[in-house]
Amino acid sequence: MPPKVPFHRPSVSERERAYLLEALEGRYWGSGPWVERLEAALQNLYGREAVVVSSGTAALHLAYMLLLGKEGGEVIVPTWTFTATASEVVHAGGVPVVVDVGPSLHLTVEQVEAALSPRTRGVVVMHYAGAPAPVREIVAFCRERGLWVVEDACHAVPAYVEGRLCGTFGDIATLSFHATKPVAAGQGGALLLSDPVLAEKARRLRTHGIRRTPGQPWSYEVESLGWNYRLSDFQAAVALAQIEQLTELWQARKRLAVLYQALLQDYPWLRPYPVPAADSSAWHLFPVFWSGATAQQRDALLYRLYAQGFELSVHYKPLHRHKAYQPYLPSGQTFPIAEKAYNEVFSLPLWPGLPDEAIFELVARLGKETHFPSFPTS
Ligand SMILES: Cc1ncc(COP(=O)(O)O)c(C=O)c1O
């Protein structure tokens, strides 16, 4: 039986329905006019070149391919992220160097500095949960040392640092339109860049490395070996509809996040992930930290709530805890901040259209299920 309150539910309006039907009737179906429209909308929003691809993972892969080139090298990656942030470094011929995060669960300049080596080529900044990472400081630090920055903005549509959109700071930024993301299309992603030469290369690599002969649609040359990372027009149509409603979708997430924050004040042992200002975050996730809990207690809690019809999640089991990342942990590196956060963290459902009553009920149940006798109740 599906949960009474699912962890996510993409929002569907008349606009998604109409665009999807138009794409269907348009009979292009491949990467066609709707992908072009989506790219134009992203270019307009971010003021950068936008290259739409089949997923956020594909966007990261191409970003690292473009920036690492044939030389490879090391890329500093936060442990507090999804696997794609780091796996694509390996697939692009580089070596991820997995490091701990600061108290906001973002990478900090200090951690980047401590992980530098003569082989370091770049750094990935991930805007966790949609809240802005200290990207300005990290970009300034990297510029002075000739390092590049990839901004993994897959959670952050839209998020802001002092009024400037996340996704406009790094040499390349990546977006995801996966079903759970603030702008969803089932699957999909994009690269945002300022360098038109790199943008052109990204366009070629997403289409098998093919350059078409102008005026001869039947003729092409495979200039380099690439991939099929194209997005279909169906997905682009849905993503475009969501981008056009971004303000409403964002406001809806924000309102629910503020409601969660207010209700959780009754349970001081449940600490919402601190976000500097409601207007700075995309509110992709609403993480909560259960003070003093162990991972086993947290998992048991999620199980009990699931049995009651509430689907929660965990973001993240950090990379350094996964088998595949053991070769990429610098020797002597410890992860005290991520370790503590992993024990205590869970994410609450947050999606436009989530009924307020579901939030009232969930927070009340959470309060009851998580109270340790050592915490004062008033
Ligand atoms: C931080 C982060 N980066 C990258 C990705 C990959 O995006 P996609 O699922 O579109 O491949 C995700 C997806 O969950 C993510 O959370």
Short mmCIF file of C-alpha atoms and ligand atoms in Angstrom, two decimals:
data_model
loop_
_atom_site.label_atom_id
_atom_site.label_comp_id
_atom_site.label_asym_id
_atom_site.label_seq_id
_atom_site.Cartn_x
_atom_site.Cartn_y
_atom_site.Cartn_z
CA MET A 1 0.00 0.00 0.00
CA PRO A 2 1.42 3.45 -0.86
CA PRO A 3 2.20 5.62 2.19
CA LYS A 4 -0.49 8.04 3.39
CA VAL A 5 2.12 10.82 3.20
CA PRO A 6 4.77 10.03 0.54
CA PHE A 7 8.25 11.52 0.79
CA HIS A 8 7.77 13.41 -2.44
CA ARG A 9 5.09 14.06 -5.00
CA PRO A 10 5.84 16.16 -8.09
CA SER A 11 3.30 18.90 -8.68
CA VAL A 12 1.22 18.78 -11.84
CA SER A 13 -0.78 21.73 -13.14
CA GLU A 14 -2.64 22.40 -16.35
CA ARG A 15 0.60 23.80 -17.75
CA GLU A 16 2.54 20.50 -17.43
CA ARG A 17 -0.42 18.65 -18.97
CA ALA A 18 -0.77 21.08 -21.87
CA TYR A 19 2.95 21.22 -22.67
CA LEU A 20 3.31 17.45 -22.48
CA LEU A 21 0.39 16.95 -24.85
CA GLU A 22 1.83 19.56 -27.22
CA ALA A 23 5.21 17.77 -27.20
CA LEU A 24 3.41 14.48 -27.89
CA GLU A 25 1.45 15.96 -30.79
CA GLY A 26 4.55 17.76 -32.05
CA ARG A 27 5.89 14.33 -33.09
CA TYR A 28 9.50 15.27 -32.57
CA TRP A 29 9.86 13.26 -29.36
CA GLY A 30 13.68 13.31 -29.39
CA SER A 31 15.72 16.35 -28.27
CA GLY A 32 13.89 19.02 -30.23
CA PRO A 33 12.10 22.34 -29.88
CA TRP A 34 11.12 21.78 -26.22
CA VAL A 35 14.75 21.20 -25.24
CA GLU A 36 15.61 24.46 -27.04
CA ARG A 37 12.85 26.27 -25.17
CA LEU A 38 14.04 24.85 -21.86
CA GLU A 39 17.61 25.94 -22.59
CA ALA A 40 16.41 29.43 -23.46
CA ALA A 41 14.43 29.63 -20.19
CA LEU A 42 17.45 28.51 -18.15
CA GLN A 43 19.71 30.96 -19.99
CA ASN A 44 17.26 33.70 -19.22
CA LEU A 45 17.05 32.74 -15.53
CA TYR A 46 20.77 32.26 -14.90
CA GLY A 47 22.34 34.60 -17.46
CA ARG A 48 24.67 31.76 -18.51
CA GLU A 49 24.84 29.24 -21.33
CA ALA A 50 22.62 26.26 -20.52
CA VAL A 51 23.17 22.78 -21.93
CA VAL A 52 20.29 20.44 -21.13
CA VAL A 53 21.15 16.76 -20.63
CA SER A 54 19.47 13.54 -19.55
CA SER A 55 20.25 13.77 -15.80
CA GLY A 56 22.15 15.64 -13.12
CA THR A 57 24.63 12.74 -13.15
CA ALA A 58 25.22 13.22 -16.89
CA ALA A 59 25.70 16.96 -16.27
CA LEU A 60 28.34 16.22 -13.61
CA HIS A 61 30.08 13.70 -15.87
CA LEU A 62 30.34 16.18 -18.73
CA ALA A 63 31.42 19.00 -16.38
CA TYR A 64 34.32 16.92 -15.06
CA MET A 65 35.22 15.68 -18.57
CA LEU A 66 35.46 19.30 -19.75
CA LEU A 67 37.47 20.54 -16.77
CA LEU A 68 39.76 17.56 -16.16
CA GLY A 69 40.55 16.99 -19.83
CA LYS A 70 43.07 14.25 -20.57
CA GLU A 71 45.31 15.08 -17.60
CA GLY A 72 42.99 13.85 -14.85
CA GLY A 73 43.97 14.84 -11.31
CA GLU A 74 42.32 15.21 -7.93
CA VAL A 75 38.98 16.80 -7.18
CA ILE A 76 38.02 17.70 -3.60
CA VAL A 77 34.50 16.45 -2.84
CA PRO A 78 32.41 16.78 0.35
CA THR A 79 31.45 13.48 1.99
CA TRP A 80 27.97 14.93 2.66
CA THR A 81 26.46 14.46 -0.79
CA PHE A 82 24.90 12.02 -3.23
CA THR A 83 27.20 9.50 -4.89
CA ALA A 84 26.97 11.13 -8.34
CA THR A 85 28.90 14.20 -7.11
CA ALA A 86 31.95 11.97 -6.68
CA SER A 87 31.38 8.93 -8.94
CA GLU A 88 31.42 11.10 -12.04
CA VAL A 89 34.90 12.38 -11.15
CA VAL A 90 36.09 8.77 -11.47
CA HIS A 91 34.15 8.23 -14.70
CA ALA A 92 35.82 11.35 -16.12
CA GLY A 93 39.30 10.02 -15.32
CA GLY A 94 39.89 11.93 -12.07
CA VAL A 95 40.34 10.98 -8.43
CA PRO A 96 37.82 12.26 -5.86
CA VAL A 97 39.35 13.27 -2.54
CA VAL A 98 36.52 12.86 -0.03
CA VAL A 99 36.64 15.24 2.94
CA ASP A 100 34.50 16.18 5.94
CA VAL A 101 32.16 19.18 5.93
CA GLY A 102 31.66 22.16 8.26
CA PRO A 103 28.80 22.68 10.73
CA SER A 104 26.41 23.69 7.90
CA LEU A 105 27.26 20.34 6.23
CA HIS A 106 28.84 22.21 3.33
CA LEU A 107 32.47 22.16 2.31
CA THR A 108 34.51 24.99 3.87
CA VAL A 109 37.62 26.85 2.72
CA GLU A 110 39.54 25.32 5.64
CA GLN A 111 38.70 21.79 4.56
CA VAL A 112 39.62 22.55 0.96
CA GLU A 113 42.94 24.02 2.09
CA ALA A 114 43.73 20.98 4.25
CA ALA A 115 43.04 18.60 1.34
CA LEU A 116 45.14 20.41 -1.29
CA SER A 117 47.95 18.49 -2.99
CA PRO A 118 50.10 19.17 -6.05
CA ARG A 119 47.60 17.01 -7.99
CA THR A 120 44.49 19.03 -7.02
CA ARG A 121 42.66 20.35 -10.10
CA GLY A 122 39.32 21.45 -8.73
CA VAL A 123 36.68 21.48 -6.00
CA VAL A 124 32.97 20.58 -5.98
CA VAL A 125 30.63 22.72 -3.91
CA MET A 126 27.23 21.13 -3.24
CA HIS A 127 24.34 23.29 -2.01
CA TYR A 128 22.91 20.76 0.44
CA ALA A 129 19.12 20.63 0.81
CA GLY A 130 18.91 23.72 -1.38
CA ALA A 131 20.68 25.97 1.15
CA PRO A 132 23.58 28.00 -0.24
CA ALA A 133 27.10 26.71 0.51
CA PRO A 134 29.94 29.23 1.11
CA VAL A 135 30.54 29.20 -2.64
CA ARG A 136 31.79 32.79 -2.91
CA GLU A 137 34.63 32.13 -0.45
CA ILE A 138 35.57 28.80 -2.02
CA VAL A 139 35.57 30.26 -5.54
CA ALA A 140 37.81 33.16 -4.40
CA PHE A 141 40.19 30.70 -2.71
CA CYS A 142 40.33 28.48 -5.81
CA ARG A 143 40.82 31.37 -8.26
CA GLU A 144 43.98 32.43 -6.38
CA ARG A 145 45.37 28.92 -6.80
CA GLY A 146 44.35 28.24 -10.40
CA LEU A 147 41.76 25.64 -9.40
CA TRP A 148 38.30 25.33 -10.91
CA VAL A 149 35.00 24.97 -9.07
CA VAL A 150 32.01 22.85 -10.05
CA GLU A 151 28.82 23.91 -8.31
CA ASP A 152 26.57 20.92 -7.79
CA ALA A 153 23.34 22.91 -7.67
CA CYS A 154 21.12 19.83 -8.12
CA HIS A 155 19.21 20.73 -4.90
CA ALA A 156 19.28 24.46 -5.41
CA VAL A 157 16.73 25.70 -7.93
CA PRO A 158 16.49 28.44 -6.81
CA ALA A 159 18.89 29.36 -4.00
CA TYR A 160 20.67 32.66 -3.41
CA VAL A 161 23.89 34.05 -1.91
CA GLU A 162 23.34 37.75 -1.16
CA GLY A 163 20.75 37.97 -3.92
CA ARG A 164 22.84 36.14 -6.52
CA LEU A 165 21.58 32.79 -7.83
CA CYS A 166 23.46 29.64 -6.90
CA GLY A 167 24.55 28.10 -10.16
CA THR A 168 26.21 31.32 -11.33
CA PHE A 169 29.39 31.07 -9.23
CA GLY A 170 31.27 27.96 -10.32
CA ASP A 171 33.16 27.49 -13.59
CA ILE A 172 30.38 25.02 -14.34
CA ALA A 173 27.19 24.42 -12.37
CA THR A 174 24.95 21.38 -12.65
CA LEU A 175 21.19 21.03 -12.15
CA SER A 176 18.95 17.97 -11.80
CA PHE A 177 15.32 17.61 -12.85
CA HIS A 178 14.92 14.21 -11.22
CA ALA A 179 11.39 13.43 -10.00
CA THR A 180 12.12 14.47 -6.40
CA LYS A 181 13.79 17.79 -7.23
CA PRO A 182 12.25 21.28 -6.90
CA VAL A 183 12.04 21.46 -10.72
CA ALA A 184 11.11 17.94 -11.77
CA ALA A 185 10.73 16.23 -15.11
CA GLY A 186 11.10 12.56 -14.14
CA GLN A 187 14.73 12.66 -15.23
CA GLY A 188 16.83 15.49 -16.63
CA GLY A 189 19.66 17.85 -15.90
CA ALA A 190 21.64 20.81 -17.18
CA LEU A 191 25.07 22.37 -17.23
CA LEU A 192 25.33 26.12 -16.70
CA LEU A 193 28.50 27.79 -17.93
CA SER A 194 29.90 31.14 -18.97
CA ASP A 195 32.47 29.88 -21.46
CA PRO A 196 30.83 29.45 -24.91
CA VAL A 197 33.65 27.17 -26.10
CA LEU A 198 33.07 24.74 -23.21
CA ALA A 199 29.30 24.99 -23.79
CA GLU A 200 29.78 24.00 -27.43
CA LYS A 201 31.96 21.06 -26.38
CA ALA A 202 29.32 19.96 -23.86
CA ARG A 203 26.64 20.10 -26.60
CA ARG A 204 28.78 17.92 -28.82
CA LEU A 205 29.66 15.39 -26.11
CA ARG A 206 26.01 14.92 -25.11
CA THR A 207 25.29 13.86 -28.72
CA HIS A 208 27.98 11.22 -29.36
CA GLY A 209 30.66 13.82 -30.14
CA ILE A 210 28.86 14.52 -33.42
CA ARG A 211 29.22 17.75 -35.43
CA ARG A 212 26.47 18.17 -38.00
CA THR A 213 27.11 19.61 -41.46
CA PRO A 214 25.19 22.90 -41.78
CA GLY A 215 22.47 22.74 -44.43
CA GLN A 216 22.80 18.94 -44.81
CA PRO A 217 20.75 17.26 -42.07
CA TRP A 218 21.80 13.80 -43.28
CA SER A 219 25.52 14.43 -42.88
CA TYR A 220 27.70 14.49 -39.77
CA GLU A 221 31.19 13.82 -38.48
CA VAL A 222 32.04 12.09 -35.18
CA GLU A 223 34.71 14.47 -33.94
CA SER A 224 35.32 12.90 -30.55
CA LEU A 225 33.78 10.00 -28.66
CA GLY A 226 30.78 11.16 -26.70
CA TRP A 227 27.58 9.86 -25.12
CA ASN A 228 23.86 9.88 -25.66
CA TYR A 229 23.02 12.29 -22.85
CA ARG A 230 20.08 13.93 -24.64
CA LEU A 231 16.80 14.73 -22.92
CA SER A 232 13.52 13.91 -24.67
CA ASP A 233 11.10 16.67 -25.61
CA PHE A 234 8.52 15.15 -23.22
CA GLN A 235 10.77 15.68 -20.24
CA ALA A 236 11.86 19.10 -21.45
CA ALA A 237 8.20 20.14 -21.81
CA VAL A 238 7.50 19.19 -18.18
CA ALA A 239 10.69 20.87 -16.89
CA LEU A 240 9.84 24.04 -18.82
CA ALA A 241 6.34 24.14 -17.32
CA GLN A 242 7.90 23.86 -13.86
CA ILE A 243 10.53 26.54 -14.53
CA GLU A 244 7.76 28.88 -15.66
CA GLN A 245 5.99 28.28 -12.31
CA LEU A 246 9.18 28.43 -10.27
CA THR A 247 8.10 31.33 -8.07
CA GLU A 248 4.82 29.67 -7.05
CA LEU A 249 6.45 26.27 -6.49
CA TRP A 250 9.21 27.85 -4.43
CA GLN A 251 6.77 29.93 -2.34
CA ALA A 252 4.77 26.78 -1.58
CA ARG A 253 7.89 24.93 -0.37
CA LYS A 254 8.98 27.93 1.68
CA ARG A 255 5.61 28.25 3.41
CA LEU A 256 5.62 24.57 4.41
CA ALA A 257 9.23 24.79 5.62
CA VAL A 258 8.38 27.77 7.83
CA LEU A 259 5.40 25.83 9.21
CA TYR A 260 7.64 22.83 10.04
CA GLN A 261 10.13 25.20 11.73
CA ALA A 262 7.41 26.77 13.88
CA LEU A 263 5.89 23.44 14.95
CA LEU A 264 9.25 21.82 15.73
CA GLN A 265 9.97 24.54 18.29
CA ASP A 266 7.84 22.50 20.71
CA TYR A 267 10.41 19.69 20.54
CA PRO A 268 13.84 21.25 21.13
CA TRP A 269 15.60 17.89 20.73
CA LEU A 270 14.51 17.94 17.06
CA ARG A 271 16.64 20.59 15.39
CA PRO A 272 15.71 21.69 11.87
CA TYR A 273 18.69 22.07 9.54
CA PRO A 274 19.69 25.72 10.03
CA VAL A 275 19.09 27.82 6.94
CA PRO A 276 20.38 31.43 7.04
CA ALA A 277 17.15 32.94 5.64
CA ALA A 278 13.97 31.40 4.23
CA ASP A 279 14.56 33.30 0.99
CA SER A 280 18.06 31.91 0.47
CA SER A 281 17.11 28.22 0.13
CA ALA A 282 15.35 26.22 -2.57
CA TRP A 283 13.93 24.04 0.24
CA HIS A 284 14.53 20.87 -1.72
CA LEU A 285 14.84 18.96 1.57
CA PHE A 286 13.79 19.58 5.14
CA PRO A 287 16.44 17.76 7.22
CA VAL A 288 16.01 17.44 10.97
CA PHE A 289 18.62 16.34 13.53
CA TRP A 290 17.53 14.25 16.50
CA SER A 291 19.95 15.32 19.22
CA GLY A 292 21.89 12.46 20.74
CA ALA A 293 20.34 9.73 18.57
CA THR A 294 22.22 6.82 17.05
CA ALA A 295 21.75 5.67 13.47
CA GLN A 296 19.94 2.57 14.81
CA GLN A 297 17.49 4.71 16.81
CA ARG A 298 16.92 6.94 13.79
CA ASP A 299 16.31 3.96 11.49
CA ALA A 300 13.88 2.44 14.02
CA LEU A 301 12.03 5.76 14.16
CA LEU A 302 11.73 5.92 10.36
CA TYR A 303 10.46 2.37 10.36
CA ARG A 304 7.78 3.15 12.98
CA LEU A 305 6.63 6.22 11.09
CA TYR A 306 6.58 4.31 7.81
CA ALA A 307 4.32 1.74 9.45
CA GLN A 308 2.01 4.65 10.37
CA GLY A 309 1.91 5.86 6.74
CA PHE A 310 4.61 8.56 6.82
CA GLU A 311 7.53 8.17 4.41
CA LEU A 312 10.68 9.92 5.59
CA SER A 313 14.19 9.65 4.19
CA VAL A 314 17.88 10.11 5.08
CA HIS A 315 20.15 12.63 3.37
CA TYR A 316 22.81 11.42 3.64
CA LYS A 317 24.64 8.30 4.53
CA PRO A 318 27.91 10.11 3.79
CA LEU A 319 30.23 8.92 1.04
CA HIS A 320 33.00 7.85 3.41
CA ARG A 321 30.68 5.21 4.90
CA HIS A 322 30.10 3.51 1.53
CA LYS A 323 32.21 0.60 0.31
CA ALA A 324 32.93 2.09 -3.11
CA TYR A 325 34.53 5.23 -1.63
CA GLN A 326 37.05 3.53 0.65
CA PRO A 327 39.87 3.99 -1.90
CA TYR A 328 39.16 7.75 -2.05
CA LEU A 329 39.53 8.67 1.63
CA PRO A 330 42.74 10.61 2.30
CA SER A 331 44.88 8.79 4.88
CA GLY A 332 44.30 10.14 8.37
CA GLN A 333 41.13 11.96 7.27
CA THR A 334 38.40 11.85 9.91
CA PHE A 335 34.74 12.79 9.47
CA PRO A 336 33.47 13.83 12.92
CA ILE A 337 30.89 16.34 11.68
CA ALA A 338 29.40 14.07 9.01
CA GLU A 339 29.47 11.10 11.40
CA LYS A 340 27.43 12.90 14.07
CA ALA A 341 25.05 14.33 11.48
CA TYR A 342 24.51 10.90 9.93
CA ASN A 343 23.46 9.41 13.28
CA GLU A 344 20.91 12.13 13.92
CA VAL A 345 19.55 13.14 10.51
CA PHE A 346 16.30 12.40 8.74
CA SER A 347 14.42 14.32 6.04
CA LEU A 348 10.74 15.19 6.29
CA PRO A 349 8.39 15.18 3.29
CA LEU A 350 8.37 18.60 1.62
CA TRP A 351 6.52 19.21 -1.62
CA PRO A 352 4.09 21.79 -2.94
CA GLY A 353 0.61 20.55 -2.17
CA LEU A 354 1.60 18.63 0.98
CA PRO A 355 -1.43 19.32 3.21
CA ASP A 356 -0.83 21.37 6.37
CA GLU A 357 -2.77 18.70 8.33
CA ALA A 358 -0.17 16.10 7.33
CA ILE A 359 2.54 18.34 8.75
CA PHE A 360 0.65 18.90 12.02
CA GLU A 361 0.09 15.18 12.41
CA LEU A 362 3.63 14.18 11.45
CA VAL A 363 5.33 16.68 13.79
CA ALA A 364 3.08 15.63 16.71
CA ARG A 365 3.92 11.95 16.08
CA LEU A 366 7.60 12.77 15.76
CA GLY A 367 7.58 14.65 19.06
CA LYS A 368 6.03 11.65 20.79
CA GLU A 369 8.27 9.06 19.15
CA THR A 370 11.59 10.83 19.74
CA HIS A 371 11.41 12.11 23.26
CA PHE A 372 14.37 10.89 25.33
CA PRO A 373 13.68 11.08 29.09
CA SER A 374 16.82 13.23 29.48
CA PHE A 375 15.23 16.13 27.58
CA PRO A 376 13.06 18.59 29.50
CA THR A 377 9.54 18.84 28.06
CA SER A 378 8.90 22.45 29.06
C1 LIG B 1 23.55 16.47 -4.86
C2 LIG B 1 23.17 15.68 -6.06
N1 LIG B 1 23.97 15.69 -7.13
C3 LIG B 1 23.66 15.01 -8.24
C4 LIG B 1 22.51 14.26 -8.32
C5 LIG B 1 22.23 13.47 -9.56
O1 LIG B 1 21.09 13.91 -10.23
P1 LIG B 1 20.23 12.92 -11.15
O2 LIG B 1 19.43 12.05 -10.26
O3 LIG B 1 19.41 13.85 -11.98
O4 LIG B 1 21.20 12.15 -11.97
C6 LIG B 1 21.64 14.21 -7.25
C7 LIG B 1 20.40 13.42 -7.34
O5 LIG B 1 19.78 13.01 -6.42
C8 LIG B 1 21.97 14.94 -6.08
O6 LIG B 1 21.18 14.91 -5.00
#
